[in-house]
mmCIF file of N, CA and C in Angstrom:
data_model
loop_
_atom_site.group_PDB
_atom_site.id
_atom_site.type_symbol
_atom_site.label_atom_id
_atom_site.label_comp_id
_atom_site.label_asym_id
_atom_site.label_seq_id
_atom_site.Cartn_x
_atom_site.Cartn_y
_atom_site.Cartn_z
ATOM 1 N N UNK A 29 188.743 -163.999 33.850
ATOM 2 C CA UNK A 29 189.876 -164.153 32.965
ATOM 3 C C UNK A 29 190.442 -165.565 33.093
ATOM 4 N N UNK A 30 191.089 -165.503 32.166
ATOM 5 C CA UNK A 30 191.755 -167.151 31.878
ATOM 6 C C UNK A 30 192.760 -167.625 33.183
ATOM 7 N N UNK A 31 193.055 -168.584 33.670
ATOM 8 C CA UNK A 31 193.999 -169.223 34.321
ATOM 9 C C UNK A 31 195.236 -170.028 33.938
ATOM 10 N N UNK A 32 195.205 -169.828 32.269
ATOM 11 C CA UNK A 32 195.977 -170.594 31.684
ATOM 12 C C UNK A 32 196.416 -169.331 30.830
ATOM 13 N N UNK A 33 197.951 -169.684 30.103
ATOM 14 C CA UNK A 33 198.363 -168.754 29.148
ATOM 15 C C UNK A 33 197.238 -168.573 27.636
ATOM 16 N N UNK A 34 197.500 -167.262 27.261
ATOM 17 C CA UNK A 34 196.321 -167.111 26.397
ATOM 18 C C UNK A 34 197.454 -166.855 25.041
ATOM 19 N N UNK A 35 197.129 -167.509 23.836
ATOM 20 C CA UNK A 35 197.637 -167.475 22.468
ATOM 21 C C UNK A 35 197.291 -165.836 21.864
ATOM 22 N N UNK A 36 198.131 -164.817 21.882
ATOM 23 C CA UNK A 36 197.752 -163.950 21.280
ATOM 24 C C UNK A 36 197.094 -164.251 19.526
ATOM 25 N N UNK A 37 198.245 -164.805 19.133
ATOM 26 C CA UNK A 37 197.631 -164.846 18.231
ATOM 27 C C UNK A 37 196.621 -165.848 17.697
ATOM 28 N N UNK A 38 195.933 -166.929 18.314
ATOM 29 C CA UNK A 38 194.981 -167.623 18.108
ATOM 30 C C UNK A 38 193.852 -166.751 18.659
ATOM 31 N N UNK A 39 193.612 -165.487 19.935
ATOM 32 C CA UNK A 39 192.600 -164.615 19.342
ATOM 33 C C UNK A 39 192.850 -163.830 18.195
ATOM 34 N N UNK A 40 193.554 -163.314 17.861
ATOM 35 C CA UNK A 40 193.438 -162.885 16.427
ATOM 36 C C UNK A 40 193.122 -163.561 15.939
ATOM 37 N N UNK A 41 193.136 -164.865 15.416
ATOM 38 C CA UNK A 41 192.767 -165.520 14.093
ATOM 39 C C UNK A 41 191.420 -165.981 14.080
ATOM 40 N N UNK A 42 190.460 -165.405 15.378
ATOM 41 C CA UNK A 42 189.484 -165.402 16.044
ATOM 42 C C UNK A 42 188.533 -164.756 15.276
ATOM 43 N N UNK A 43 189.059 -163.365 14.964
ATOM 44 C CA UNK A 43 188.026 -162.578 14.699
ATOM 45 C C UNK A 43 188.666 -161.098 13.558
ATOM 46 N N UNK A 44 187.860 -160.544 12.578
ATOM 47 C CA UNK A 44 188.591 -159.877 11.655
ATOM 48 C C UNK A 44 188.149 -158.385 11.585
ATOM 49 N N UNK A 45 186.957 -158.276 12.605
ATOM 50 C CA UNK A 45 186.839 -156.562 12.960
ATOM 51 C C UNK A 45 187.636 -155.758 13.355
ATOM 52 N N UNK A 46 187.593 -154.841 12.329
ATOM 53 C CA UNK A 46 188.539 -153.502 12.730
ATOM 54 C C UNK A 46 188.217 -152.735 13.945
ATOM 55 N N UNK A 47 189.233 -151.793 14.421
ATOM 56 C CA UNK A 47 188.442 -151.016 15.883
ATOM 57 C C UNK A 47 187.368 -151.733 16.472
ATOM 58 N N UNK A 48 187.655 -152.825 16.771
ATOM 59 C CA UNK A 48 186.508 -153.332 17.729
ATOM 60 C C UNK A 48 187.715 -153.953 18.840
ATOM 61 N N UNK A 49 188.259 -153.610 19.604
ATOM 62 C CA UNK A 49 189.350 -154.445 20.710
ATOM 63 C C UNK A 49 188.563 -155.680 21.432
ATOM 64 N N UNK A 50 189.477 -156.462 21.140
ATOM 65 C CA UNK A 50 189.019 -157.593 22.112
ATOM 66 C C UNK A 50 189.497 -157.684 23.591
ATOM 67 N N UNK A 51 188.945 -157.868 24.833
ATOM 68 C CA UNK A 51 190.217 -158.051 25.860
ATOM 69 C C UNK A 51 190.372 -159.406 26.582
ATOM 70 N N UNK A 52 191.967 -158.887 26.321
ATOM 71 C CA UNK A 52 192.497 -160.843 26.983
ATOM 72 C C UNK A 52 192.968 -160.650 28.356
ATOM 73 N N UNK A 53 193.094 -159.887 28.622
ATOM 74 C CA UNK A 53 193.566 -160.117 30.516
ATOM 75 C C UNK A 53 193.340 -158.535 31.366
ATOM 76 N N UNK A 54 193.049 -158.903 32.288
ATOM 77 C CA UNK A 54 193.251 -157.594 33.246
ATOM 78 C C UNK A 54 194.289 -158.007 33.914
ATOM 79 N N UNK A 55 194.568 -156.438 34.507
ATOM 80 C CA UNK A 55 196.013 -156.486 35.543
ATOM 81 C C UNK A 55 195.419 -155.215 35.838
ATOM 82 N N UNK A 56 195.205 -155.721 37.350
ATOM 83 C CA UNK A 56 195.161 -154.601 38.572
ATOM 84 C C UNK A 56 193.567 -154.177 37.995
ATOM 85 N N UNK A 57 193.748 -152.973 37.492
ATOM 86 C CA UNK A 57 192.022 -152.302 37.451
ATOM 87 C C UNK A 57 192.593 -151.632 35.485
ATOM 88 N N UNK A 58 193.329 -152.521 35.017
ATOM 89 C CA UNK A 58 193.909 -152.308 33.291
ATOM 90 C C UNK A 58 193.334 -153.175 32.706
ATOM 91 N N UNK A 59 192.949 -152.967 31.366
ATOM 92 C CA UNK A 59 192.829 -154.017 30.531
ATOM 93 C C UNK A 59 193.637 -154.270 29.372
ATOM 94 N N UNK A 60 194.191 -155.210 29.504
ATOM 95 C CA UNK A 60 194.771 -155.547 27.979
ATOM 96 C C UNK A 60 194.102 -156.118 26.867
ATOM 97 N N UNK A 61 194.116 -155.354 25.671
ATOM 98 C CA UNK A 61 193.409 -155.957 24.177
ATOM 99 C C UNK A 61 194.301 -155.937 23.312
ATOM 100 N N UNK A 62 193.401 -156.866 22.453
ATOM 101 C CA UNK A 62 193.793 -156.942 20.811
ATOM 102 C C UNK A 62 193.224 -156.064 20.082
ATOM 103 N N UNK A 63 193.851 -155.658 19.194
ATOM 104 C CA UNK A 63 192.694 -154.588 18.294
ATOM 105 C C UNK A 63 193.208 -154.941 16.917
ATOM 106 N N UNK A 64 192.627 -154.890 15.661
ATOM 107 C CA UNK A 64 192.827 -155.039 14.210
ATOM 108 C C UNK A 64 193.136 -153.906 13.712
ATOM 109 N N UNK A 65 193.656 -152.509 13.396
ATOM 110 C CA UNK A 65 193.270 -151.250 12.761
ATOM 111 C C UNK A 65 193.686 -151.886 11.348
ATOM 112 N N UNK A 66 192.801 -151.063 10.551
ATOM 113 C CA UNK A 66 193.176 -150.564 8.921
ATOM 114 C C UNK A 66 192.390 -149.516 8.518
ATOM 115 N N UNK A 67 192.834 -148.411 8.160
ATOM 116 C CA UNK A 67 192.329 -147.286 7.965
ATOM 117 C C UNK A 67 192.090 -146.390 9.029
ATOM 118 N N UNK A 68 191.169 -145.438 8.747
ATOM 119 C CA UNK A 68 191.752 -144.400 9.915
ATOM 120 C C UNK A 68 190.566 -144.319 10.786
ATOM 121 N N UNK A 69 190.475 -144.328 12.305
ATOM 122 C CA UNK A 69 189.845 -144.298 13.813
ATOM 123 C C UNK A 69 189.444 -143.044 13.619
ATOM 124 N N UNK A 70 189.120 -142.131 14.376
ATOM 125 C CA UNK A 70 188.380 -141.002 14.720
ATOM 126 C C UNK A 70 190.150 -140.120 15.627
ATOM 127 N N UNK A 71 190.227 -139.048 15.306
ATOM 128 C CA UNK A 71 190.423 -138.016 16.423
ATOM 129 C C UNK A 71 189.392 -137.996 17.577
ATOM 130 N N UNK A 72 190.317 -138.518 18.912
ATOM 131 C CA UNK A 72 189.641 -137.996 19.564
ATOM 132 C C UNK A 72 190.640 -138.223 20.948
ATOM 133 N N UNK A 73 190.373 -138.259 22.411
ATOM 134 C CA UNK A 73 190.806 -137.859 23.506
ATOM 135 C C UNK A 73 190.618 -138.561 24.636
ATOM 136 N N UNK A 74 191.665 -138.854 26.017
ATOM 137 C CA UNK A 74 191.355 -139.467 26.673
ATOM 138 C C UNK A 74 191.869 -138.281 27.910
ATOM 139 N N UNK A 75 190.697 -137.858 28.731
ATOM 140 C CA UNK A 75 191.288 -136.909 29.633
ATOM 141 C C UNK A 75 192.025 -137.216 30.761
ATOM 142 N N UNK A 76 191.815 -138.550 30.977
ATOM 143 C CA UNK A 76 192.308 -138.891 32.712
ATOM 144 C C UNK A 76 193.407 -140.180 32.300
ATOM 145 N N UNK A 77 193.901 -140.253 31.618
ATOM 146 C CA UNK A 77 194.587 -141.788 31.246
ATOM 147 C C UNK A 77 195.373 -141.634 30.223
ATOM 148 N N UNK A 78 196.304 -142.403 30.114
ATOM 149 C CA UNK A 78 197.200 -142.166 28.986
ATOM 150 C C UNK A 78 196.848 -143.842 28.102
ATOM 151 N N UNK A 79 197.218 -143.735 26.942
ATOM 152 C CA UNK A 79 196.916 -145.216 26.044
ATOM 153 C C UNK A 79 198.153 -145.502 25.416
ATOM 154 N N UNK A 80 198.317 -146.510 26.087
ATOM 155 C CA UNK A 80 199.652 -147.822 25.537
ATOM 156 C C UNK A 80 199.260 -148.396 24.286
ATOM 157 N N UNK A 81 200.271 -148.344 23.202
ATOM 158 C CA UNK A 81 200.360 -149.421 21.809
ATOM 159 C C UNK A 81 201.640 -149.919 21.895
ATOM 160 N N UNK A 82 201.323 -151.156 21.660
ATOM 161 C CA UNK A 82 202.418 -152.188 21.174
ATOM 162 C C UNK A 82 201.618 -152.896 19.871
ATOM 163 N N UNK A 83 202.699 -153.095 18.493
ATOM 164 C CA UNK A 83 202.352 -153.476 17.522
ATOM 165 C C UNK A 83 202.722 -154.649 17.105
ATOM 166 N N UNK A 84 201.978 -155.780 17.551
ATOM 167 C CA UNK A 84 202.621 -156.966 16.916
ATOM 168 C C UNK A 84 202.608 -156.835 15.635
ATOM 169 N N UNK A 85 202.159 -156.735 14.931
ATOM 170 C CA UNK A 85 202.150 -156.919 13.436
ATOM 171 C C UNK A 85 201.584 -155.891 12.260
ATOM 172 N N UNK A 86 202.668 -155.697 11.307
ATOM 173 C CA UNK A 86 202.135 -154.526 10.561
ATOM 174 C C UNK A 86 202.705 -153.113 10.952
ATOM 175 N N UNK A 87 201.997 -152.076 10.661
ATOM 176 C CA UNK A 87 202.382 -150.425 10.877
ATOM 177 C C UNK A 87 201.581 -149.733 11.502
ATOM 178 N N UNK A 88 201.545 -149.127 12.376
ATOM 179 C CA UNK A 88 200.736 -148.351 12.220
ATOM 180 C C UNK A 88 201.302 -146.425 12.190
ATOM 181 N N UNK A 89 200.304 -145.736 11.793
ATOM 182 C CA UNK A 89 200.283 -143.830 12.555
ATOM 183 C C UNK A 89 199.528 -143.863 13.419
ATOM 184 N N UNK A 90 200.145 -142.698 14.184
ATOM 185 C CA UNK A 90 199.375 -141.771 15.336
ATOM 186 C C UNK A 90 199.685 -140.555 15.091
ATOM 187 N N UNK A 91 198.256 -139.734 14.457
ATOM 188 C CA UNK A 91 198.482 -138.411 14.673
ATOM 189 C C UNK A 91 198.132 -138.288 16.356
ATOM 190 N N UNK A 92 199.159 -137.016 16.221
ATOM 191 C CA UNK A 92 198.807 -135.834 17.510
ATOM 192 C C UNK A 92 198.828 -134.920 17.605
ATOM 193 N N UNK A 93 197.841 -134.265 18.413
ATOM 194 C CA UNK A 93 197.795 -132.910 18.484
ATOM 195 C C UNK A 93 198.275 -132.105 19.857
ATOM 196 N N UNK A 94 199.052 -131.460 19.441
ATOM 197 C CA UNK A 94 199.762 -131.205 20.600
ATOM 198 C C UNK A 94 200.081 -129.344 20.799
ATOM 199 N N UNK A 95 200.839 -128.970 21.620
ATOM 200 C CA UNK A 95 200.817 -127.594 22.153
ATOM 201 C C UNK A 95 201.596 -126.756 20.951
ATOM 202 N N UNK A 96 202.651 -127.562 20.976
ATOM 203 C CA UNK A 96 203.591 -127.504 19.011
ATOM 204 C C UNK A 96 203.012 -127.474 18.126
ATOM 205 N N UNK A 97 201.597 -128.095 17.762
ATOM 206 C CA UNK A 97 201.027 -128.630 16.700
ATOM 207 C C UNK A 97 201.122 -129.864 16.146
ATOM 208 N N UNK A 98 201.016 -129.926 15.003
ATOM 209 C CA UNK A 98 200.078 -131.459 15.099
ATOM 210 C C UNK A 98 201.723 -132.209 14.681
ATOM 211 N N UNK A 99 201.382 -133.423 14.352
ATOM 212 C CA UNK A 99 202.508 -134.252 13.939
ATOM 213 C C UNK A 99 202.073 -135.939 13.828
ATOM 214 N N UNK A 100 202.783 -136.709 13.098
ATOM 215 C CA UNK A 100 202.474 -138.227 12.811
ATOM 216 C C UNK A 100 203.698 -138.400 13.509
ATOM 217 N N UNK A 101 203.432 -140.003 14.415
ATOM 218 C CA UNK A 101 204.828 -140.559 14.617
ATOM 219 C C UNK A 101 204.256 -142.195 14.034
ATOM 220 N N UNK A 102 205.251 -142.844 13.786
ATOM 221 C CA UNK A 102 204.843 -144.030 12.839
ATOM 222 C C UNK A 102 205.761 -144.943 14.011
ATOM 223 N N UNK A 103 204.705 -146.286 13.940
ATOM 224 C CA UNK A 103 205.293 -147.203 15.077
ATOM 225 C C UNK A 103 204.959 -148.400 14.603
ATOM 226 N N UNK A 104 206.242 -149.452 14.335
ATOM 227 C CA UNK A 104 206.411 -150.462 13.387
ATOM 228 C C UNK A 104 206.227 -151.349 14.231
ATOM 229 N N UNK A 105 206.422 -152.731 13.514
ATOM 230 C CA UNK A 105 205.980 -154.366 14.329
ATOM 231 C C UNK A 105 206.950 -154.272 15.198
ATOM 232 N N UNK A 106 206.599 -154.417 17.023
ATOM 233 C CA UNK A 106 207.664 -154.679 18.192
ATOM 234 C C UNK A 106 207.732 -153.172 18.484
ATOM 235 N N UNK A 107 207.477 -152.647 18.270
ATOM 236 C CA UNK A 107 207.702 -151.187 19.002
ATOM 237 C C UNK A 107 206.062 -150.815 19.712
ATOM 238 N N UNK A 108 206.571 -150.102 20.803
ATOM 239 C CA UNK A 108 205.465 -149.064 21.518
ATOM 240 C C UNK A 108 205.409 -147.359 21.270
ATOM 241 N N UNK A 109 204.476 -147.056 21.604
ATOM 242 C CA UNK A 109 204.460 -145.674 21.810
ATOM 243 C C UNK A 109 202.871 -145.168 22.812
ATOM 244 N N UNK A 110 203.508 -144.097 23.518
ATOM 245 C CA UNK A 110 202.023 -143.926 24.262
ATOM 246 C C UNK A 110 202.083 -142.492 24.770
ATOM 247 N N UNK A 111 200.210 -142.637 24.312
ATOM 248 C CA UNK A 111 200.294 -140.985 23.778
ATOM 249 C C UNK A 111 199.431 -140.763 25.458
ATOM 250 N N UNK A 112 200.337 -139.700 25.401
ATOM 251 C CA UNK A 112 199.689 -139.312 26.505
ATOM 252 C C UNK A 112 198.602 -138.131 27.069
ATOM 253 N N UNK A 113 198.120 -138.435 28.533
ATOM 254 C CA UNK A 113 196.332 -138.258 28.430
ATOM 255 C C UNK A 113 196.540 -137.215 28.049
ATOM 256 N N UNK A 114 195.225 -136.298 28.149
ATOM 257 C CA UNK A 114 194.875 -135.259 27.184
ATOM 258 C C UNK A 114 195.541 -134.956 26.129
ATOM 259 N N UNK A 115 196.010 -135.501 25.239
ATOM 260 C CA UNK A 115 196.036 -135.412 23.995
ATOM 261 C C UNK A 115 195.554 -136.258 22.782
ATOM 262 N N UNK A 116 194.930 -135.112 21.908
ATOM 263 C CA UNK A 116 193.983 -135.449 20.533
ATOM 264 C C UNK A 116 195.051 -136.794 19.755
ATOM 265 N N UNK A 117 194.343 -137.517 19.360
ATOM 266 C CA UNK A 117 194.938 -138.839 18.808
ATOM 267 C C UNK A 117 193.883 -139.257 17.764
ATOM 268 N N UNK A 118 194.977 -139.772 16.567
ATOM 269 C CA UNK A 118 194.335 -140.605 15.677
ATOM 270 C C UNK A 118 194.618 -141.684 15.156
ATOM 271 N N UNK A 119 194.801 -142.572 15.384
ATOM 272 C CA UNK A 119 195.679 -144.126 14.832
ATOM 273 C C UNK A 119 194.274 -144.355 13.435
ATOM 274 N N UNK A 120 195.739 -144.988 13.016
ATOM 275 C CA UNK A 120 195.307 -145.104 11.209
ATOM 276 C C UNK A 120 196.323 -146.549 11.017
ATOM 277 N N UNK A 121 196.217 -146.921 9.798
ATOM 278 C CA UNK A 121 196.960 -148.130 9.222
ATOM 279 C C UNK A 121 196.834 -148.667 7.765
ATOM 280 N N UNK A 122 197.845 -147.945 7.288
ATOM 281 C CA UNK A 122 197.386 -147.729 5.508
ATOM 282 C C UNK A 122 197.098 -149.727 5.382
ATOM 283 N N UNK A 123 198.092 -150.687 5.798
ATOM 284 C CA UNK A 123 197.821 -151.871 5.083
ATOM 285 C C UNK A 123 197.993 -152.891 6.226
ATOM 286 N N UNK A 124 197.179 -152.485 7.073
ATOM 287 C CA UNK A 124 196.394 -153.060 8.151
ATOM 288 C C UNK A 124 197.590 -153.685 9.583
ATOM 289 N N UNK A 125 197.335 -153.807 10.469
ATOM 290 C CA UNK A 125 197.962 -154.092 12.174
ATOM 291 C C UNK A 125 197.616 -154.465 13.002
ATOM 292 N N UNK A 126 198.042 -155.291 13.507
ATOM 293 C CA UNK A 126 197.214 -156.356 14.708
ATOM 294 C C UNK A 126 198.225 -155.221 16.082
ATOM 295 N N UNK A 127 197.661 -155.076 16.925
ATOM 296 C CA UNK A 127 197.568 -153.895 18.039
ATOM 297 C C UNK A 127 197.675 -154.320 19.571
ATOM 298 N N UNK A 128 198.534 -154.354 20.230
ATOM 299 C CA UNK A 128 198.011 -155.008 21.370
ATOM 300 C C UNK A 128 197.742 -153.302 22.651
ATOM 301 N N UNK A 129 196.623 -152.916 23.242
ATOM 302 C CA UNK A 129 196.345 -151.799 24.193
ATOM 303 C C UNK A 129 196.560 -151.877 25.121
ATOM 304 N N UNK A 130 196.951 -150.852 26.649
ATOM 305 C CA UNK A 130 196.530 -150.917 27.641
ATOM 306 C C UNK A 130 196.281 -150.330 27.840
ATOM 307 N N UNK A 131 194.797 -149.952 28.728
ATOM 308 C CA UNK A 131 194.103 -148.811 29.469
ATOM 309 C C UNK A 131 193.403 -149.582 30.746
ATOM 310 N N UNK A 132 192.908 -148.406 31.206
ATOM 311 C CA UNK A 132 191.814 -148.624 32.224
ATOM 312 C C UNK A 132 190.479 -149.444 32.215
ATOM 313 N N UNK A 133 190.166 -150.368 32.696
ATOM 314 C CA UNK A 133 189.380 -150.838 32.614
ATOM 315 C C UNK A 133 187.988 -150.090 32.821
ATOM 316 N N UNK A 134 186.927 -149.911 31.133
ATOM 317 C CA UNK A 134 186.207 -149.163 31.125
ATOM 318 C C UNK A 134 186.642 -147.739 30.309
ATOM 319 N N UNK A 135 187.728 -147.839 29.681
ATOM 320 C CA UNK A 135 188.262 -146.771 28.887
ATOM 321 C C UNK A 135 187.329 -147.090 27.322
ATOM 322 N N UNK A 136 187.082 -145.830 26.845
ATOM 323 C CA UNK A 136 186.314 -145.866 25.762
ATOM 324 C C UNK A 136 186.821 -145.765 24.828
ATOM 325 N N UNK A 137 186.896 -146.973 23.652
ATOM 326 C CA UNK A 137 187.219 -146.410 22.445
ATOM 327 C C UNK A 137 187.626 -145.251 21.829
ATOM 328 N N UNK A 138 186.698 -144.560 21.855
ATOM 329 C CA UNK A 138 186.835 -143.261 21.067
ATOM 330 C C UNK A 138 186.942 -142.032 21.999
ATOM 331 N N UNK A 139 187.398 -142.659 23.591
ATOM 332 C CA UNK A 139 187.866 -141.481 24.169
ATOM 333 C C UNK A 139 186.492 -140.820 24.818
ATOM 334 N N UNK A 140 187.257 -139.636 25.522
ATOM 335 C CA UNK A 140 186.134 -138.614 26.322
ATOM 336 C C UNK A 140 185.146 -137.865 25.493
ATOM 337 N N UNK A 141 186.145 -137.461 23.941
ATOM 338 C CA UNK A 141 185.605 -136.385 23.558
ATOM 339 C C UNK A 141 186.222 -136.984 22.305
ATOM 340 N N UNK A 142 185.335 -136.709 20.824
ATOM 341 C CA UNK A 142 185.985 -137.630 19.746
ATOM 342 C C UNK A 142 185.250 -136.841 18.759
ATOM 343 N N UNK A 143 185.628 -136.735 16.898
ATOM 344 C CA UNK A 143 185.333 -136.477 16.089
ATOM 345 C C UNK A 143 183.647 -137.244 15.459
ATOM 346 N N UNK A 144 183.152 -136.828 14.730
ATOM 347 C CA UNK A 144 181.828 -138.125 14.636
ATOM 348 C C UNK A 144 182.724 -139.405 14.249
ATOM 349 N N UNK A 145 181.660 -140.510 14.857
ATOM 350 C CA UNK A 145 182.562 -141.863 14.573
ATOM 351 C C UNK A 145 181.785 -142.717 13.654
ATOM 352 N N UNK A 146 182.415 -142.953 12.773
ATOM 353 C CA UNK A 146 182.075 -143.208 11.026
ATOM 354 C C UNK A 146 181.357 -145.160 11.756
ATOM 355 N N UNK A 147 180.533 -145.386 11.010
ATOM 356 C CA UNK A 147 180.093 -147.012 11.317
ATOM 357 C C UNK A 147 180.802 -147.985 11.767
ATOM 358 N N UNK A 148 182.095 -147.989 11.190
ATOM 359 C CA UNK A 148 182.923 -148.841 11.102
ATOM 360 C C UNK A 148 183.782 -149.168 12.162
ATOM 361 N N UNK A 149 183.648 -148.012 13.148
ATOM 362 C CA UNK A 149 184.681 -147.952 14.511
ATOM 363 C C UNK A 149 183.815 -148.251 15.355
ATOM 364 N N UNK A 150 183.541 -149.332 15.984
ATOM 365 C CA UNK A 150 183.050 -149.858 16.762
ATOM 366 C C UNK A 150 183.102 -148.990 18.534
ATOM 367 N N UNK A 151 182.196 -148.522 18.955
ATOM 368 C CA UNK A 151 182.387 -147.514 20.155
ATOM 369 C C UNK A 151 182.120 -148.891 21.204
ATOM 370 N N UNK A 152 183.399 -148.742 22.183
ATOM 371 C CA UNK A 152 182.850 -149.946 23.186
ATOM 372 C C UNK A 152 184.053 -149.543 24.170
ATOM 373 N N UNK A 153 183.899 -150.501 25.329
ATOM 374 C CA UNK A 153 184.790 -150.475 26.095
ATOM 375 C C UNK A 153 185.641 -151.411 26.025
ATOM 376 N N UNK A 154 185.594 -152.187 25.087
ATOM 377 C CA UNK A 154 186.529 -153.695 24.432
ATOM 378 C C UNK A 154 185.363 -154.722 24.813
ATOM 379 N N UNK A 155 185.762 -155.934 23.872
ATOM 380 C CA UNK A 155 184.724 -156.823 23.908
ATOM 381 C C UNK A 155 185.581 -158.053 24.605
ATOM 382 N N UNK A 156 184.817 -158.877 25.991
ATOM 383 C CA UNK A 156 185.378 -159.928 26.511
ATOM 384 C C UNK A 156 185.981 -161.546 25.631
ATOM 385 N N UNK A 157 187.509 -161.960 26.310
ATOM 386 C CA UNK A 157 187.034 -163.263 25.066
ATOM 387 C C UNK A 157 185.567 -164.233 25.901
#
């Protein structure tokens, strides 16, 4: 990782793939990324970990599925929300969101257990800058 401060947004302006996270720093055994969403990710699950969003820019949803049943919570530019582990998740973004994540280093995209994942959602563990 870098030794110098890293420009969030000069990696964004880096690169324009959707669901593909980039990662800019670890902390401890976490990784922090960038991610692009527009349109909708896969349902799917993280059993051992919970997943941090912060939204620099744009809108995004998160469905969830939960013991209540399901529900959207909507999380605007500067806000967080984090869904926690074992629960079904779907982030979507009608007119697109720059994303910043934190998980575990080695956390999968699309989770433990996930819906089929359409071409476009890139399955990875985040891509290094």
């Amino acid at each position: 990782m870098s030794e110098n401060p890293i420009n969030l947004q000069s990696v964004l302006d880096g690169f324009d793939a959707v669901w593909s996270p980039r990662i800019v720093a670890a902390v401890n055994d976490y990784d922090i990324r960038l991610a692009r969403f527009a349109g909708e990710h896969v349902w799917h699950v993280h059993e051992d970990t919970d997943e941090f969003f912060l939204v620099l820019d744009g809108e995004i949803e998160i469905g969830l599925r939960e013991p209540a049943g399901e529900r959207v919570v909507t999380v605007t530019r500067g806000s967080i929300f984090v869904v926690p582990r074992g629960t079904f998740h779907k982030p979507s973004s009608k007119a697109g969101a720059a994303v910043l994540l934190v998980e575990p280093t080695g956390t999968l995209s699309v989770g433990d257990e996930h819906d089929e994942v359409p071409d476009y959602v890139d399955v990875t563990v985040g891509h290094r800058l």
